[in-house]
mmCIF file of C-alpha atoms and ligand atoms in Angstrom:
data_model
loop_
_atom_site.group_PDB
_atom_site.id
_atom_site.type_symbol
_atom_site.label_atom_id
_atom_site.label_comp_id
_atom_site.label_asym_id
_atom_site.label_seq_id
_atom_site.Cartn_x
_atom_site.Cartn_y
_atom_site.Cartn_z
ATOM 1 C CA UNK K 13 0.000 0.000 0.000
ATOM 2 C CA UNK K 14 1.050 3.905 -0.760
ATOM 3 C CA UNK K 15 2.091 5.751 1.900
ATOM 4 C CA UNK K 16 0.372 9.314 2.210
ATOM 5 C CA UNK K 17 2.545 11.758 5.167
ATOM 6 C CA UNK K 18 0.356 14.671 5.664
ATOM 7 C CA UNK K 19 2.452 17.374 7.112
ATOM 8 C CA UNK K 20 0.616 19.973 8.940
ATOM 9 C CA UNK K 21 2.314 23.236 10.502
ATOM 10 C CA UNK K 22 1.460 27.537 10.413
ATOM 11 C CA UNK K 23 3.282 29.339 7.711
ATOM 12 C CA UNK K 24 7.384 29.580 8.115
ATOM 13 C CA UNK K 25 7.477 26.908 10.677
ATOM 14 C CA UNK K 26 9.525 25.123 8.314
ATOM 15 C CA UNK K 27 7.309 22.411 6.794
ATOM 16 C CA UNK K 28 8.584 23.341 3.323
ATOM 17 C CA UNK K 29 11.945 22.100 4.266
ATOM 18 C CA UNK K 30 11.094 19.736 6.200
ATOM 19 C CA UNK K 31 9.183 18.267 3.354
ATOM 20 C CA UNK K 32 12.082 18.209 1.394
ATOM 21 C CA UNK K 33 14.042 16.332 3.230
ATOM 22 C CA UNK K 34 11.436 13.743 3.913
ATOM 23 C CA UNK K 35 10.724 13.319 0.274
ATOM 24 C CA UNK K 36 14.731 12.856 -0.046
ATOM 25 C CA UNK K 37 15.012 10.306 2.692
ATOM 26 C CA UNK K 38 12.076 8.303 2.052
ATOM 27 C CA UNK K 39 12.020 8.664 -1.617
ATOM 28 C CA UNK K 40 8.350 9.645 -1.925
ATOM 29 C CA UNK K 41 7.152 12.401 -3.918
ATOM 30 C CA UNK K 42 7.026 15.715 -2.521
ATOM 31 C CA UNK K 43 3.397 17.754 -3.352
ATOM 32 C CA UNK K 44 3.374 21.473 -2.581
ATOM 33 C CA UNK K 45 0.381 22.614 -3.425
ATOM 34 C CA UNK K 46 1.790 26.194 -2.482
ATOM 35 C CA UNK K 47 4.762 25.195 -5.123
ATOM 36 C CA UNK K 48 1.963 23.817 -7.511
ATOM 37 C CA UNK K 49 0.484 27.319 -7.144
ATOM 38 C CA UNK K 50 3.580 29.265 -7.973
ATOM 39 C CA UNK K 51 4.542 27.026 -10.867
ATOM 40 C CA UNK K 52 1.139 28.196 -12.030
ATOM 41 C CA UNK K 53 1.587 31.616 -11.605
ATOM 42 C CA UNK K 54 5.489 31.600 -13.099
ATOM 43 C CA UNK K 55 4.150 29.611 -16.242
ATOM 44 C CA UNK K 56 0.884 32.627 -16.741
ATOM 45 C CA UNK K 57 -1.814 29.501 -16.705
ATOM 46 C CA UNK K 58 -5.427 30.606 -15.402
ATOM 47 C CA UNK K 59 -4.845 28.528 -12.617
ATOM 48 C CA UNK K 60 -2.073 30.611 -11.359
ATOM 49 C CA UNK K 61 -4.126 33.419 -12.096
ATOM 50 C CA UNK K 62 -7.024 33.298 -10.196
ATOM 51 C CA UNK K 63 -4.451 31.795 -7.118
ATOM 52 C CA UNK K 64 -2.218 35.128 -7.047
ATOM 53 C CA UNK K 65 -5.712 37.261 -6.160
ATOM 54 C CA UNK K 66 -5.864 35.015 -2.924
ATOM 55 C CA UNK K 67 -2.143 34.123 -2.428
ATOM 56 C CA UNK K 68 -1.431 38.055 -2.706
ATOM 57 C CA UNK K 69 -4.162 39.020 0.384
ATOM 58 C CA UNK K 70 -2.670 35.414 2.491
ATOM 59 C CA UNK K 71 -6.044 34.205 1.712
ATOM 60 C CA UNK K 72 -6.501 30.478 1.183
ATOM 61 C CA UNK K 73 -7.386 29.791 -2.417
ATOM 62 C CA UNK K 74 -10.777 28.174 -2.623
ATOM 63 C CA UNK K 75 -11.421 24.306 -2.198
ATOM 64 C CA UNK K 76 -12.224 23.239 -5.208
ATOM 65 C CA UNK K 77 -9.661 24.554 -7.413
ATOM 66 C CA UNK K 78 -7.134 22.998 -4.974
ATOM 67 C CA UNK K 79 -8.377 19.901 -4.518
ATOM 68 C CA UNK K 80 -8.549 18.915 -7.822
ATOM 69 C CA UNK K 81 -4.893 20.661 -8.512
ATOM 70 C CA UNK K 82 -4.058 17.675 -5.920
ATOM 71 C CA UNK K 83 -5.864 15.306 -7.406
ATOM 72 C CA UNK K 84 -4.356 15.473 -10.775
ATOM 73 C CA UNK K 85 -1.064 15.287 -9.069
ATOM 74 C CA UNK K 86 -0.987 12.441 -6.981
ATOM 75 C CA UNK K 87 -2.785 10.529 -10.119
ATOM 76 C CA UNK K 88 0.661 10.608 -11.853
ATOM 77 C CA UNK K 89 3.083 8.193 -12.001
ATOM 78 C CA UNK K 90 5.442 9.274 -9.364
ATOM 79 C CA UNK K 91 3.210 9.190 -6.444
ATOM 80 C CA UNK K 92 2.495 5.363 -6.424
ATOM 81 C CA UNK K 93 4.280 4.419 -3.714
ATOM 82 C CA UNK K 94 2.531 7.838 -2.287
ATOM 83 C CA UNK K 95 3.804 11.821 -1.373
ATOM 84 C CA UNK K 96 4.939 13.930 1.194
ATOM 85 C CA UNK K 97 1.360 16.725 0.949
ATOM 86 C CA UNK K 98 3.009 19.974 2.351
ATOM 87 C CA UNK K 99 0.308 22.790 2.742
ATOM 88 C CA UNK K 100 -2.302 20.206 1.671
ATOM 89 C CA UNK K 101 -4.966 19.878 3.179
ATOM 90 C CA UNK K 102 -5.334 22.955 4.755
ATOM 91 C CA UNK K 103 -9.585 22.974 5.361
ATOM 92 C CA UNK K 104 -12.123 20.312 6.405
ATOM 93 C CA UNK K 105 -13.610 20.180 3.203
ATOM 94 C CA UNK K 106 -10.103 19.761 1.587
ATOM 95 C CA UNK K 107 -9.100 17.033 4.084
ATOM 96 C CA UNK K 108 -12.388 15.078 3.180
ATOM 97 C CA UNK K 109 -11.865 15.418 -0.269
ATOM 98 C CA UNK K 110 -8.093 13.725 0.233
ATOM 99 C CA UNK K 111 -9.870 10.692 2.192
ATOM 100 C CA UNK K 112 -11.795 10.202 -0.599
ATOM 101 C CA UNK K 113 -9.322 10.356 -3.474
ATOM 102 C CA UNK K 114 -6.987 8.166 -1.325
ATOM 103 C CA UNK K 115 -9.826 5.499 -0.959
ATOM 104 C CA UNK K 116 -9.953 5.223 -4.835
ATOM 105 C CA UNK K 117 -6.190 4.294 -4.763
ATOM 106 C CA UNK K 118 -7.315 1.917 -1.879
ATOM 107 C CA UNK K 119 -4.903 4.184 0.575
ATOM 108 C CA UNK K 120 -5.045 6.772 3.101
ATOM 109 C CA UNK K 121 -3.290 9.138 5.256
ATOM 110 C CA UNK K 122 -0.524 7.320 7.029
ATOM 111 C CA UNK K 123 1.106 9.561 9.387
ATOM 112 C CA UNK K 124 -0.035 13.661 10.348
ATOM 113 C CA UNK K 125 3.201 15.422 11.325
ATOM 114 C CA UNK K 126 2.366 18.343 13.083
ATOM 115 C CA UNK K 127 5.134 21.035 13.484
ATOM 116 C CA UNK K 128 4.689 23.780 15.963
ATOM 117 C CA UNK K 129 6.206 27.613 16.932
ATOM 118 C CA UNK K 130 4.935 30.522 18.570
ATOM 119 C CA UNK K 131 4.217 33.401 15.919
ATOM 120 C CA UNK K 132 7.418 35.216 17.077
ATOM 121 C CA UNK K 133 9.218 32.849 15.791
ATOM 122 C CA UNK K 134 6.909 32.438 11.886
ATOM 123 C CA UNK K 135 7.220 36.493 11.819
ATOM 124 C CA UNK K 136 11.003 36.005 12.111
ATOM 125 C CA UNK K 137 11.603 33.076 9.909
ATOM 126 C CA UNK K 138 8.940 34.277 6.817
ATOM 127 C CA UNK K 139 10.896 38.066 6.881
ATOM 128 C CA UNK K 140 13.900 36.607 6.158
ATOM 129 C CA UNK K 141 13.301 33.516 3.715
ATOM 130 C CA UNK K 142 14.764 33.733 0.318
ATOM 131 C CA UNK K 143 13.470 30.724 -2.158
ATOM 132 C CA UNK K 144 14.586 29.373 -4.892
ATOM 133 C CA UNK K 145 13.138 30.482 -8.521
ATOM 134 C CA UNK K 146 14.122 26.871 -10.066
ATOM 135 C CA UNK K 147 12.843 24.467 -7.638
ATOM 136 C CA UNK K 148 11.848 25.969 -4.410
ATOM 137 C CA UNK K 149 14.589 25.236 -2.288
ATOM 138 C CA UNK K 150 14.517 27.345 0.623
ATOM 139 C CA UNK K 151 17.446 29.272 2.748
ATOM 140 C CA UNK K 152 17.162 32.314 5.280
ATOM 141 C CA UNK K 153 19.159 34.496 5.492
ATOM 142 C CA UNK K 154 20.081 34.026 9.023
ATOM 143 C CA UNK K 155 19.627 30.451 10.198
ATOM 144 C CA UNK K 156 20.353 28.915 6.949
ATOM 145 C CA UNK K 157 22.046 30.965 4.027
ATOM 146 C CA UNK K 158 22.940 30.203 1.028
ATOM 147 C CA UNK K 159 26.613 30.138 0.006
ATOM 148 C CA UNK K 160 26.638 32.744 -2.279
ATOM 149 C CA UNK K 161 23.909 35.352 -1.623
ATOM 150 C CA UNK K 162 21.320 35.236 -3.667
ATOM 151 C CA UNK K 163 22.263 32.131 -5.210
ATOM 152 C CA UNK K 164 20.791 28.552 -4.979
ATOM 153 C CA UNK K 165 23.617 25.608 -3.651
ATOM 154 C CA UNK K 166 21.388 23.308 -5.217
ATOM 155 C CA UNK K 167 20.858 24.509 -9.013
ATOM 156 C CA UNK K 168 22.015 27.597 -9.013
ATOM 157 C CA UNK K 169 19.021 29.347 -10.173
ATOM 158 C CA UNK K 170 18.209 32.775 -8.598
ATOM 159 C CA UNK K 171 17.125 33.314 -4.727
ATOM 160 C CA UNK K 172 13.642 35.660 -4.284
ATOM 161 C CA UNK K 173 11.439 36.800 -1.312
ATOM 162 C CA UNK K 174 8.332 35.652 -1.988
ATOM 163 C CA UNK K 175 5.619 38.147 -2.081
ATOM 164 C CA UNK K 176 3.218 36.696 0.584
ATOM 165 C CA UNK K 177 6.452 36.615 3.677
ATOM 166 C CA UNK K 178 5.943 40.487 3.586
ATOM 167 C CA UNK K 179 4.943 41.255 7.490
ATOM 168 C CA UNK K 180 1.442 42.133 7.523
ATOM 169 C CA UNK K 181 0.754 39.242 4.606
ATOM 170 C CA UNK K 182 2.548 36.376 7.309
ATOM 171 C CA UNK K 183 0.104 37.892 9.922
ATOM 172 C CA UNK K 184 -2.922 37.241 7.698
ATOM 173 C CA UNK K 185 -1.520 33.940 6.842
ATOM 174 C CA UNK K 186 -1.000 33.030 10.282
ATOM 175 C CA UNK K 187 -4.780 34.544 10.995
ATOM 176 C CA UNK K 188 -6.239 32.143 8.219
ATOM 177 C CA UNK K 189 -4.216 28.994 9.413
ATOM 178 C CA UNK K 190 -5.633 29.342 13.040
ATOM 179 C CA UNK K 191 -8.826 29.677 11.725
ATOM 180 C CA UNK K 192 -9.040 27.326 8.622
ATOM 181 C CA UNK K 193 -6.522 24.463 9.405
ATOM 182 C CA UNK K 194 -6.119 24.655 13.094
ATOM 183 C CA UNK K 195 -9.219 22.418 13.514
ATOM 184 C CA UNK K 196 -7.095 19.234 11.253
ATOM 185 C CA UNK K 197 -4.866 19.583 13.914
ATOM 186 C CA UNK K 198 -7.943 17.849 16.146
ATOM 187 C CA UNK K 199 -9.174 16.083 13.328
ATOM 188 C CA UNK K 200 -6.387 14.053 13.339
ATOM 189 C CA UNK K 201 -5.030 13.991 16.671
ATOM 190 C CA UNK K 202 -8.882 12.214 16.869
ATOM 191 C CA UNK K 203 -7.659 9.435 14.362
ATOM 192 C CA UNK K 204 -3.916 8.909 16.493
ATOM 193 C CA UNK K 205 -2.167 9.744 13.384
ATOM 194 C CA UNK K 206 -0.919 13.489 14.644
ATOM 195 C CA UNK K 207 2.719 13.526 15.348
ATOM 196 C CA UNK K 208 3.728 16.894 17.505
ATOM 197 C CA UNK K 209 6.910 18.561 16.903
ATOM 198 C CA UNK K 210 9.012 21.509 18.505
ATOM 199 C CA UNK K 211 9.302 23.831 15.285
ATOM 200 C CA UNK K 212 11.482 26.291 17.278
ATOM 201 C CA UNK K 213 14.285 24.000 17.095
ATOM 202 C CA UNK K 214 17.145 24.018 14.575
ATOM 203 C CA UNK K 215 16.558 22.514 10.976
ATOM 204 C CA UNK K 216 18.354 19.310 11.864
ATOM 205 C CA UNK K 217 16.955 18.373 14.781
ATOM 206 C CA UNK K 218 13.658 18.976 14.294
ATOM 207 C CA UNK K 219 14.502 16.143 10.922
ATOM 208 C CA UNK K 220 15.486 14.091 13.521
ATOM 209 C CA UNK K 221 12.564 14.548 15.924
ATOM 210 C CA UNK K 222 10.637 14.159 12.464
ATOM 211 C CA UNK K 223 12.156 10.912 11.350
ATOM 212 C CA UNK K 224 12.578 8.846 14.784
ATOM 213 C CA UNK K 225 8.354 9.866 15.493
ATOM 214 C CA UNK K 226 7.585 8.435 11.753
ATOM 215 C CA UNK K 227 9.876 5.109 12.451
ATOM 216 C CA UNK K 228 8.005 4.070 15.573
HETATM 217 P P1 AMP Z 314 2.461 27.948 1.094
HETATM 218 O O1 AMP Z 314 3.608 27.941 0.156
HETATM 219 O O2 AMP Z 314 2.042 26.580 1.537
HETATM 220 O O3 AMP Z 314 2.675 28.875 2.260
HETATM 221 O O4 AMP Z 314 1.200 28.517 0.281
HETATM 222 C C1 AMP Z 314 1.218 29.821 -0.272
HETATM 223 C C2 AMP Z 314 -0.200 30.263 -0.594
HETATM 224 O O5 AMP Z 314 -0.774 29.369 -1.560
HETATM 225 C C3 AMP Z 314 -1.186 30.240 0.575
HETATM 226 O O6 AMP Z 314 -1.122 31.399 1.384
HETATM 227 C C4 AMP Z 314 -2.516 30.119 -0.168
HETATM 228 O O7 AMP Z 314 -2.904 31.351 -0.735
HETATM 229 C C5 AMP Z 314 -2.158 29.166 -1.297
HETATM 230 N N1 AMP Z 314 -2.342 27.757 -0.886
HETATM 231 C C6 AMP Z 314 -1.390 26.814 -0.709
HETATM 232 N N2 AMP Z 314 -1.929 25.641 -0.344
HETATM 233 C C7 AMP Z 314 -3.265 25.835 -0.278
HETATM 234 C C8 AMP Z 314 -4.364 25.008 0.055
HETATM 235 N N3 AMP Z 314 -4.211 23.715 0.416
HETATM 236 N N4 AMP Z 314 -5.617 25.546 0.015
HETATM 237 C C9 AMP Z 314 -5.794 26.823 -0.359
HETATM 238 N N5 AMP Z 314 -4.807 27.669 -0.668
HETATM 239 C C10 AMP Z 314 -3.542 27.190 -0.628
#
């Protein structure tokens, strides 16, 4: 059976990178649907569109333009053995909708990682995150730069502040997570699958945290 890891966490807690290095480690496809979004929205296609008006305000963008987004991409070949979903679900309705795709593939959500910080720390690590234009990879420019600034170890392609980590966006953000995901977080602690985790820790330990909870 396909594993599904739901990771759950508020905005610059770190899931993104977190997400990448679980994909890495367990070789399972990483889905951003935030990534999916900006792919969108680089490559002009209506899709991407329609998401800037809500990703520009740090509104969510509505449920049923991302849930099928997500539903095309885990149908494709590389998410057989199942994903990493990294901002996805992020609403009831969404969440519901991923129980029920899963069921086709006679799946389900595995394992509900839930990373944690106090906004002090989100303000602090959104203002200064720098992401990669290429593939997303993500530095800041205090706790984890890059080695050249403004350049990407990884592929080299160009660093760039996303629009949405501006300070009173990352409040908004923040705002909507509390009050659109926060109830998952009970959802799933409901079902035993939530996992919590210290966010506030450094990159690699919180991986390790991550890892040893998912192994037991
Ligand atoms: P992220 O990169 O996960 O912080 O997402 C950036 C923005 O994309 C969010 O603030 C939303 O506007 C949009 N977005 C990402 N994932 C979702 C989702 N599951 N549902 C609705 N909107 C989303």
């Amino acid at each position: 059976m396909a594993t599904f890891i739901v990771l759950l966490g508020p905005p610059g807690v770190g899931k993104g990178t977190q997400a990448k290095i679980l994909a890495e480690t367990t070789k399972l496809a990483h889905v951003s649907s935030g990534d999916l979004f900006r792919e969108n929205l680089k490559n002009q296609t209506e899709l991407g569109k329609l998401a800037k008006s809500f990703m520009d305000k740090g509104e969510l963008v509505p449920d049923d333009v991302t849930i099928s987004m997500i539903r095309e991409r885990i149908s494709r070949p590389d998410c057989e053995a199942g994903a990493i979903l990294d901002g996805f679900p992020r609403t009831p309705t969404q969440a519901d909708a991923l129980e029920k795709m899963l069921a086709e593939f006679a799946s389900e959500v595995n394992a509900v990682p839930y990373i944690t910080a106090d906004e002090s720390v989100l303000v602090e690590r959104t203002g200064g995150r720098w992401t990669c234009r290429e593939h997303g990879h993500i530095y800041h420019e205090k706790f984890s730069p890059p080695q050249k600034t403004g350049v990407c170890d990884f592929d080299g392609s160009e660093l760039y502040q996303r629009d949405d980590d501006k300070v009173e966006t990352v409040t908004k953000r923040i705002r909507v997570y509390l009050e659109q995901t926060m109830p998952l977080v009970e959802y799933y602690r409901k079902c035993g699958k939530l996992l919590e985790i210290d966010g506030a820790q450094p990159v690699e330990q919180v991986t390790r945290v991550l890892l040893s909870a998912l192994n037991k």
